[in-house]
PDB file of C-alpha atoms in Angstrom:
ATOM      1  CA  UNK N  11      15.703  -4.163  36.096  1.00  0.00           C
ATOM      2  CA  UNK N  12      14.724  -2.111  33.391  1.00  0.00           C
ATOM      3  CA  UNK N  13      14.257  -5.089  30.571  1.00  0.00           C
ATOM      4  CA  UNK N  14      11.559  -6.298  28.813  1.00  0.00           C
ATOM      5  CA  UNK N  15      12.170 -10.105  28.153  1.00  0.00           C
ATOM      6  CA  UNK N  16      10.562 -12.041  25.379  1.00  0.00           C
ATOM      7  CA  UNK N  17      10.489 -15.886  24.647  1.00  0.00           C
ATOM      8  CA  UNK N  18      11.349 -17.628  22.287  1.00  0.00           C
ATOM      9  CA  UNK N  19      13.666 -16.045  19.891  1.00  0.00           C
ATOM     10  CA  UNK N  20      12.717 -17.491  16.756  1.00  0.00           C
ATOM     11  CA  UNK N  21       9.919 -19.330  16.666  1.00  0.00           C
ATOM     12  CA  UNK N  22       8.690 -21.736  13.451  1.00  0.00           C
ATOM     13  CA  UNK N  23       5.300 -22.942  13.292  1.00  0.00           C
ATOM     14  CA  UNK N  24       3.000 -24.641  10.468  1.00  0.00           C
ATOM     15  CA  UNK N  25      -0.936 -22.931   9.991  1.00  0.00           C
ATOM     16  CA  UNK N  26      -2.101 -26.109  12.320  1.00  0.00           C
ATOM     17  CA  UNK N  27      -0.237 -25.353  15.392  1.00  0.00           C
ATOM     18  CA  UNK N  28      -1.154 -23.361  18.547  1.00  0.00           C
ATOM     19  CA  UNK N  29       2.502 -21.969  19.990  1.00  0.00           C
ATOM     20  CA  UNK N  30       2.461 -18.870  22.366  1.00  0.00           C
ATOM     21  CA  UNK N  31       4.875 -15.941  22.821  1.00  0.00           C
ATOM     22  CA  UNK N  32       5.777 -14.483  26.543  1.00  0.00           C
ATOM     23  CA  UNK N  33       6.464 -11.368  27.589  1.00  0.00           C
ATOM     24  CA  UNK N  34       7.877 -10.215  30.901  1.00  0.00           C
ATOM     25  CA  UNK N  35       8.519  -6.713  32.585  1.00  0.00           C
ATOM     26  CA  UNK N  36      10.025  -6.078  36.133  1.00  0.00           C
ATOM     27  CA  UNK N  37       9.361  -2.311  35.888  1.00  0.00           C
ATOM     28  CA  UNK N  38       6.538  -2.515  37.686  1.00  0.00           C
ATOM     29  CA  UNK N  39       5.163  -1.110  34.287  1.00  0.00           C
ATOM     30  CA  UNK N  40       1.221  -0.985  34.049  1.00  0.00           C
ATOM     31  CA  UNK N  41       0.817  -0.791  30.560  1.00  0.00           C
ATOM     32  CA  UNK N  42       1.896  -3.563  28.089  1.00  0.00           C
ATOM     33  CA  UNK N  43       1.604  -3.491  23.981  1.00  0.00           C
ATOM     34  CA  UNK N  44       1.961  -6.381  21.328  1.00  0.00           C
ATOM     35  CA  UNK N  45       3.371  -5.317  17.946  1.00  0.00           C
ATOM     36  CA  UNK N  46       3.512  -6.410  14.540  1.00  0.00           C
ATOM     37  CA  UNK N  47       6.446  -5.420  12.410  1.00  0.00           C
ATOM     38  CA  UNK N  48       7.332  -6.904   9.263  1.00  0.00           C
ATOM     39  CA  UNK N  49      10.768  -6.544   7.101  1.00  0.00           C
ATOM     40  CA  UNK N  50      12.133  -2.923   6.964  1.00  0.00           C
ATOM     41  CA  UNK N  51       8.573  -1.587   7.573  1.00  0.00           C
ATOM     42  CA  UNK N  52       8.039   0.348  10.937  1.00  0.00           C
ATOM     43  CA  UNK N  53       5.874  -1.452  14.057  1.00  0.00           C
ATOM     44  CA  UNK N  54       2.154  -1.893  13.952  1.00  0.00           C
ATOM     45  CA  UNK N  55       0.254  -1.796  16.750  1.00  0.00           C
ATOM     46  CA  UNK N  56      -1.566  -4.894  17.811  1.00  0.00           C
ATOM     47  CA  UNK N  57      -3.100  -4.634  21.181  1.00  0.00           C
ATOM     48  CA  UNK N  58      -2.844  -2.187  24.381  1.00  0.00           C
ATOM     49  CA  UNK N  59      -3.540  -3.868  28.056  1.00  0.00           C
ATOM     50  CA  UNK N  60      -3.281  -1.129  30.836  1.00  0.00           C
ATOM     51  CA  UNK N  61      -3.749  -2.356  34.296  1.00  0.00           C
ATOM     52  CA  UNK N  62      -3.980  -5.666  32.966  1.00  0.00           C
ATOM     53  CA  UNK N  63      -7.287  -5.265  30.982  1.00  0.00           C
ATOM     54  CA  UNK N  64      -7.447  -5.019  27.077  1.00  0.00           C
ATOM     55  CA  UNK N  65      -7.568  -1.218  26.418  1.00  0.00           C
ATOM     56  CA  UNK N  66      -6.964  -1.520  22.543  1.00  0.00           C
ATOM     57  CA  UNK N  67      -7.489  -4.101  19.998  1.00  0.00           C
ATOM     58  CA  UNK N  68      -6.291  -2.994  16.395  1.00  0.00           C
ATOM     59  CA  UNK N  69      -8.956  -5.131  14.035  1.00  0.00           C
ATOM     60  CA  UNK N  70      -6.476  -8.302  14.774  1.00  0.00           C
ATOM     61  CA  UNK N  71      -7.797 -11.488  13.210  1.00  0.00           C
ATOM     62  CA  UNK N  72      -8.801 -13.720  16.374  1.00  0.00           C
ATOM     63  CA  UNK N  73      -6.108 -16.056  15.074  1.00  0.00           C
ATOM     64  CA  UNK N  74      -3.892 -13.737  17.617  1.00  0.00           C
ATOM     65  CA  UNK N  75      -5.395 -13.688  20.887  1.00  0.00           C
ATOM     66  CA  UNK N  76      -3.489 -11.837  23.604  1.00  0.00           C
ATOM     67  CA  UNK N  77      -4.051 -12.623  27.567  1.00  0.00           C
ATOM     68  CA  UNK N  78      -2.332 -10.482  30.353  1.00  0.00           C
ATOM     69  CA  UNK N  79      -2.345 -13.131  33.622  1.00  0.00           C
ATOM     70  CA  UNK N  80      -0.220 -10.368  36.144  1.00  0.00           C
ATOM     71  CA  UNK N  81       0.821  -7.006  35.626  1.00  0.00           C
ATOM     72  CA  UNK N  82       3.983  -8.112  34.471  1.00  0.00           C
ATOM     73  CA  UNK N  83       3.027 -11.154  32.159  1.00  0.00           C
ATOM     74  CA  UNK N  84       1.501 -10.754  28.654  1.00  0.00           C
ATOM     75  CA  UNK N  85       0.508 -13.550  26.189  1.00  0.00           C
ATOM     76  CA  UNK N  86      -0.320 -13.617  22.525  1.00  0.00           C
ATOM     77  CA  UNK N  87      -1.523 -17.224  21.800  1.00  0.00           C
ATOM     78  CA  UNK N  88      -1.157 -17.733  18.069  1.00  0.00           C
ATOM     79  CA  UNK N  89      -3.366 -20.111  16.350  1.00  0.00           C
ATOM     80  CA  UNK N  90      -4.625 -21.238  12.698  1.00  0.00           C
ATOM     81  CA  UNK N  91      -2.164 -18.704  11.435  1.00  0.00           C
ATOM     82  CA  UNK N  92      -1.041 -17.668   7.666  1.00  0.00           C
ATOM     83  CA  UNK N  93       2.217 -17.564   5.995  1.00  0.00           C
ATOM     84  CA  UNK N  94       1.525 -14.056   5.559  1.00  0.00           C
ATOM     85  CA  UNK N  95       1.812 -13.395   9.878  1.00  0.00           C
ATOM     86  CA  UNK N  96       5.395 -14.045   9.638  1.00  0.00           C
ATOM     87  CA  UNK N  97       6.837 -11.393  10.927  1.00  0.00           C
ATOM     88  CA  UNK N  98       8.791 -10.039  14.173  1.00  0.00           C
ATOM     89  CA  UNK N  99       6.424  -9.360  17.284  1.00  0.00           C
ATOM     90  CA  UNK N 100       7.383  -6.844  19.933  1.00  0.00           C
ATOM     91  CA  UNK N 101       6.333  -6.708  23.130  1.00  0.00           C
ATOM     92  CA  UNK N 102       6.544  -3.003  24.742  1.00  0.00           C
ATOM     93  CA  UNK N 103       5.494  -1.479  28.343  1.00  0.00           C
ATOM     94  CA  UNK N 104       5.554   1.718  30.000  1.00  0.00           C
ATOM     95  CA  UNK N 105       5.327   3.209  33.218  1.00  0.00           C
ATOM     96  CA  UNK N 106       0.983   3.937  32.758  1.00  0.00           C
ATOM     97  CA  UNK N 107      -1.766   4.381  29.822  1.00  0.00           C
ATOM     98  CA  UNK N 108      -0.986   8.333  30.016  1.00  0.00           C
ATOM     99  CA  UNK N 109       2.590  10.034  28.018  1.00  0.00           C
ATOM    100  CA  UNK N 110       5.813   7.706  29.406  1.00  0.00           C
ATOM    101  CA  UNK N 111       8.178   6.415  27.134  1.00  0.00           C
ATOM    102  CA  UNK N 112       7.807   2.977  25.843  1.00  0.00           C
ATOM    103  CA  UNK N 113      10.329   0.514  26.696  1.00  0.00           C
ATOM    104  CA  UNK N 114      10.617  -2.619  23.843  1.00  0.00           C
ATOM    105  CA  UNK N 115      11.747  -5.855  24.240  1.00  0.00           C
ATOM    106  CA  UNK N 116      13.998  -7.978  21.409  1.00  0.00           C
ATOM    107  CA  UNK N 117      11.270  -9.285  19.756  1.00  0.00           C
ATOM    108  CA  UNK N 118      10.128 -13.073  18.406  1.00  0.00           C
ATOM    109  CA  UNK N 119      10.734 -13.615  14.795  1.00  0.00           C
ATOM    110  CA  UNK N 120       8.079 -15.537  14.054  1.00  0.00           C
ATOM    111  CA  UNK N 121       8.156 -17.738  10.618  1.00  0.00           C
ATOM    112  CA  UNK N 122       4.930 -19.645   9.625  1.00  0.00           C
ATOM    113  CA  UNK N 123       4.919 -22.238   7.488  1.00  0.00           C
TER     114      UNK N 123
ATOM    115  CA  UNK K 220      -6.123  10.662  12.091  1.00  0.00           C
ATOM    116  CA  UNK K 221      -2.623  11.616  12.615  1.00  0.00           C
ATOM    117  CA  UNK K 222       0.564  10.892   9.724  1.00  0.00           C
ATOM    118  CA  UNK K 223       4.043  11.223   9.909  1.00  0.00           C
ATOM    119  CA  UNK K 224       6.290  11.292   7.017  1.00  0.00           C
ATOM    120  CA  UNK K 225       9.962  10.216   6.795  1.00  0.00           C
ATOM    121  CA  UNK K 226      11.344  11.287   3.149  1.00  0.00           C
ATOM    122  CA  UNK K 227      14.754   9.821   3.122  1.00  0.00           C
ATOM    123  CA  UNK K 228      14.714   5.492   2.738  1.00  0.00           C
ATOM    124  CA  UNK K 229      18.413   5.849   3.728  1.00  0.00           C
ATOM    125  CA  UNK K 230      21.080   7.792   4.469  1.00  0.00           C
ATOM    126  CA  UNK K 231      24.839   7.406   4.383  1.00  0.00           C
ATOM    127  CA  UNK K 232      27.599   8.968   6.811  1.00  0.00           C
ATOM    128  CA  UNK K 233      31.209   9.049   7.769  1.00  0.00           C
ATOM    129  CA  UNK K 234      32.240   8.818  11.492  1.00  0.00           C
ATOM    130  CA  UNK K 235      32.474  12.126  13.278  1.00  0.00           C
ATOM    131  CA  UNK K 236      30.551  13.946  10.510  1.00  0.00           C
ATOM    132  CA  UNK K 237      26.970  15.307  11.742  1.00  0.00           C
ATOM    133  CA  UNK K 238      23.616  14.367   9.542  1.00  0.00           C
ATOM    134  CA  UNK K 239      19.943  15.032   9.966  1.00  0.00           C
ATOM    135  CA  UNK K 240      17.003  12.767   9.640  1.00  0.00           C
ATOM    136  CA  UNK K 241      13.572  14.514   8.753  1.00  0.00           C
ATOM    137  CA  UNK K 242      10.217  13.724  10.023  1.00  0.00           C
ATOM    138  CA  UNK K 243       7.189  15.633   9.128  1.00  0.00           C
ATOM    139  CA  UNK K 244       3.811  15.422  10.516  1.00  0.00           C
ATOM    140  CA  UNK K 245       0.176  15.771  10.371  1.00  0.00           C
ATOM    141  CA  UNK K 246      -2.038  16.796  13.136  1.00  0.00           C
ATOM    142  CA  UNK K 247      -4.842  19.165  14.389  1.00  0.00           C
ATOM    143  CA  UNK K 248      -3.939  18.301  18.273  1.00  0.00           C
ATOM    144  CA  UNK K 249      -2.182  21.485  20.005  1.00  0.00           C
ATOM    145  CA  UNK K 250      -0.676  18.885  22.642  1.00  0.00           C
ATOM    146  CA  UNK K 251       1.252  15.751  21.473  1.00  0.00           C
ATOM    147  CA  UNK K 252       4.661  13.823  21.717  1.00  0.00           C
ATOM    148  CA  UNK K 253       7.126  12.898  19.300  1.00  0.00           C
ATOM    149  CA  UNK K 254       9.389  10.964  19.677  1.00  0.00           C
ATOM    150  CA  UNK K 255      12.608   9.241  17.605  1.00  0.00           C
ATOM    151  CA  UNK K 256      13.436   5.777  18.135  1.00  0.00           C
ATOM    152  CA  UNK K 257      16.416   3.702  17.509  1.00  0.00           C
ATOM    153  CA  UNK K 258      16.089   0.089  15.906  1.00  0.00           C
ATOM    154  CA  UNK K 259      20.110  -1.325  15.666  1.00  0.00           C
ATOM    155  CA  UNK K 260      20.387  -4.549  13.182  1.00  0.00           C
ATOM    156  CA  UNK K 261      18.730  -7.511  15.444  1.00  0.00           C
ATOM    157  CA  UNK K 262      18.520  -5.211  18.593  1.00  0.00           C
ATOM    158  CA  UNK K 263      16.053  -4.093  20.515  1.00  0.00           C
ATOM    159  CA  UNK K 264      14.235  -0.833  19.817  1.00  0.00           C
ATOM    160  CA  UNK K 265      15.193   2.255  22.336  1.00  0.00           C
ATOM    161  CA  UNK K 266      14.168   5.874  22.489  1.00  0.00           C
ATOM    162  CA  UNK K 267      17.157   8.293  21.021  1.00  0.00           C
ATOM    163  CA  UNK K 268      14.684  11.379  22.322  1.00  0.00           C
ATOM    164  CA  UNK K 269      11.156  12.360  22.834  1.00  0.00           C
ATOM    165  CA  UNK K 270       9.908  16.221  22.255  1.00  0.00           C
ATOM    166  CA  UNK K 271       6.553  17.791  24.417  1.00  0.00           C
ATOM    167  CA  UNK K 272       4.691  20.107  21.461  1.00  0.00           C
ATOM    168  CA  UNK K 273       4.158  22.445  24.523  1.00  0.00           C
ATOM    169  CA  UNK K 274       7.795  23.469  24.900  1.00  0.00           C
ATOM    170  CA  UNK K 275       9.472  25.292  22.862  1.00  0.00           C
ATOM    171  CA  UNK K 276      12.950  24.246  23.891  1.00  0.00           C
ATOM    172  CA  UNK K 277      14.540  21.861  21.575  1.00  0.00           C
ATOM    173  CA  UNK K 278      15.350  18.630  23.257  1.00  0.00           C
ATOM    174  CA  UNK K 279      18.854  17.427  23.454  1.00  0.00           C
ATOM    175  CA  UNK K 280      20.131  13.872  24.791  1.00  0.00           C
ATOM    176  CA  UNK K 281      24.439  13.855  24.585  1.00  0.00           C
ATOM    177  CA  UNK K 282      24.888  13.960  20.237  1.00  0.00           C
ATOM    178  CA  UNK K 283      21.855  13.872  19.371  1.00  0.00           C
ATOM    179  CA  UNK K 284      19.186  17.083  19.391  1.00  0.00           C
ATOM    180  CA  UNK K 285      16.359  17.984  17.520  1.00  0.00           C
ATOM    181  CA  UNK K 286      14.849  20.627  15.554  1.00  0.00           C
ATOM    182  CA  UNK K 287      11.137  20.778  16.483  1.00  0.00           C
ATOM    183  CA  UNK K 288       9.141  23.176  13.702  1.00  0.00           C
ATOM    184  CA  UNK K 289       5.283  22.968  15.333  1.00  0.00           C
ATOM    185  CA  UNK K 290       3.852  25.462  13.115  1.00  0.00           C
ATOM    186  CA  UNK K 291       5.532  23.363   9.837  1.00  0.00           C
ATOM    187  CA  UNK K 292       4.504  20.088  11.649  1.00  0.00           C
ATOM    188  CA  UNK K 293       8.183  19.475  11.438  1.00  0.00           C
ATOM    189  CA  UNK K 294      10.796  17.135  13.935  1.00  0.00           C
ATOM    190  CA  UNK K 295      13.979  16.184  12.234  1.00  0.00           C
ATOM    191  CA  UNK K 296      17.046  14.769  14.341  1.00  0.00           C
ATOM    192  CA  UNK K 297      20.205  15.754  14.267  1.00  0.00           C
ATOM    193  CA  UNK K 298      23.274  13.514  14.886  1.00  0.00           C
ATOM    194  CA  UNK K 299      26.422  15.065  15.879  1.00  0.00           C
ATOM    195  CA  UNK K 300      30.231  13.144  16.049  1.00  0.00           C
ATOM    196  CA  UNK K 301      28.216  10.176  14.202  1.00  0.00           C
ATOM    197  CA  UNK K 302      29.459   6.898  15.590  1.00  0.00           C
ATOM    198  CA  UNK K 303      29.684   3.174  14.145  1.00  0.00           C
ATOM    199  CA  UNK K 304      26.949   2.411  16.229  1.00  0.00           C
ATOM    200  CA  UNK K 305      24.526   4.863  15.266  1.00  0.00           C
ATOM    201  CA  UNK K 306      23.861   2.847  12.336  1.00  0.00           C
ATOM    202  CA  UNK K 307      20.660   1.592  12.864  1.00  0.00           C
ATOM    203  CA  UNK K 308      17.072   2.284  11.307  1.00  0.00           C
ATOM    204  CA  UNK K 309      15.516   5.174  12.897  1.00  0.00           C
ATOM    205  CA  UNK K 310      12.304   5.656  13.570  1.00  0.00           C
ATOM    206  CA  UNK K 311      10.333   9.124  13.938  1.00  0.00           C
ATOM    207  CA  UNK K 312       6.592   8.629  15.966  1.00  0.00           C
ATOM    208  CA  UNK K 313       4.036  10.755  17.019  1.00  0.00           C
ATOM    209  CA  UNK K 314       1.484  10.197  20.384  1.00  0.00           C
ATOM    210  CA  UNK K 315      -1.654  12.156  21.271  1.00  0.00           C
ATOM    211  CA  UNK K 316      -2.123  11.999  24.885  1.00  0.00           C
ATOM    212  CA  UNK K 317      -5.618  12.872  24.825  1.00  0.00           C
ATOM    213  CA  UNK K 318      -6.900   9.373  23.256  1.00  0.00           C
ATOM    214  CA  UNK K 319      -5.910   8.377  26.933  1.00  0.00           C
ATOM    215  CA  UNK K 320      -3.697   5.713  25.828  1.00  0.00           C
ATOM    216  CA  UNK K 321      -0.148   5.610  24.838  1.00  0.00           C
ATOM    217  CA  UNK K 322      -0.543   4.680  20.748  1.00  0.00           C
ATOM    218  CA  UNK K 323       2.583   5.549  19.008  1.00  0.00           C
ATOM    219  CA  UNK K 324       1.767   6.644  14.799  1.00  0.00           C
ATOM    220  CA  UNK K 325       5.725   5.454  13.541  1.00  0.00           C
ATOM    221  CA  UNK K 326       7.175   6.803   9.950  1.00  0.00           C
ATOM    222  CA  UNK K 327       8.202   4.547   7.660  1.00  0.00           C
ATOM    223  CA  UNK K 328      11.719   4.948   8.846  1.00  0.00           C
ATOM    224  CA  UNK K 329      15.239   6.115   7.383  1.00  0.00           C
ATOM    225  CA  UNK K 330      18.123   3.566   7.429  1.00  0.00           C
ATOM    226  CA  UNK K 331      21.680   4.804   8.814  1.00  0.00           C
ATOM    227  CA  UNK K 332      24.745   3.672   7.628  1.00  0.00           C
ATOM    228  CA  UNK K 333      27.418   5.332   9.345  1.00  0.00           C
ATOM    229  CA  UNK K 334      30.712   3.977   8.044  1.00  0.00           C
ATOM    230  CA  UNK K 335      34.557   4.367   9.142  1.00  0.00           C
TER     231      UNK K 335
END
């Protein structure tokens, strides 16, 4: 399995709700990233778990709060959030915290209302 | 902190023709990674090809190769036989290994339209 699943698709949500996005690895991948990337623009790094601790937090807005349960599990719990965090969030993982290539997953476009 | 640069918004080729993407970048590190990466229309992101600053070979994956410059900080990819499905926004990125974790710096991007 060398896929990086992420749920939902599309998700819509006004600045009130709380919604969460999944993402799942089989790779047995130790590293797992949350990106940002808006229309045409290139990805922005969020945050960096490796070995399922937070490694790298990019001056996100607590709004976004990631949580890594398992090695192969990552969260980002979305709350309070802007029209403005609309955008398409990747999930990625790779092999360890050291040079391996990154594997992405589809993405959630997320729309906020 | 480290740049990369990706002059051309968009380019424009015919099947079978070959055309080059640049990429320039900034750094003081001796050892890094580059790497291009391939973003179809509502697809997933994949890595095209990923370059060690420590060798000097040029990588090559099937069509596609680069031409790595490291004393004019340069990467560009070339596309040979260019197929309908090479259209897709490509991404150059750079990664220092020594920060200890694996933070990709992307360009802005160039946009490939191959066409029939």
């Amino acid at each position: 399995d060398t896929e990086v699943t992420q749920t939902p698709k599309h998700l819509v949500m006004g600045m009130t709700n709380k919604k969460s996005l999944k993402c799942e690895q089989h790779m047995g991948h130790r590293a797992m990233y949350w990106y940002k990337q808006k229309a045409k623009k290139p990805p922005e790094l969020m945050f960096v778990y490796s070995y399922e601790k937070l490694s790298i937090n990019e001056s996100v807005p607590s709004r976004f709060s990631p949580e890594c349960p398992n090695s192969s599990l990552l969260n980002l719990h979305l709350h309070a959030l802007q029209p403005e965090d609309s955008a398409l969030y990747l999930c990625a993982s790779s092999q360890d915290s050291s040079r391996n290539e990154q594997f992405f997953g589809p993405g959630t476009r997320l729309t906020v209302l | 902190a480290q740049t990369v640069t990706q002059s051309q918004p968009e380019m424009s080729v015919q099947e079978a023709e070959t055309v080059t993407l640049s990429c320039t970048y900034d750094t003081s590190e001796n050892n890094y990674y580059l790497f291009w990466y391939k973003q179809p229309p509502s697809r997933q992101m994949i890595l095209v090809i990923r370059q060690e600053a420590y060798k000097q070979q040029n990588a090559t994956e099937n069509r596609f190769s680069v031409n790595f410059q490291k004393a004019a900080k340069s990467f560009s990819l070339k596309i040979s036989d260019s197929q309908l499905g090479d259209t897709a926004m490509y991404f150059c990125a750079f990664m220092n290994p020594n920060t200890g974790f694996q933070k990709l710096v992307f360009g802005t991007g160039t946009r490939l339209l191959v066409s029939p």
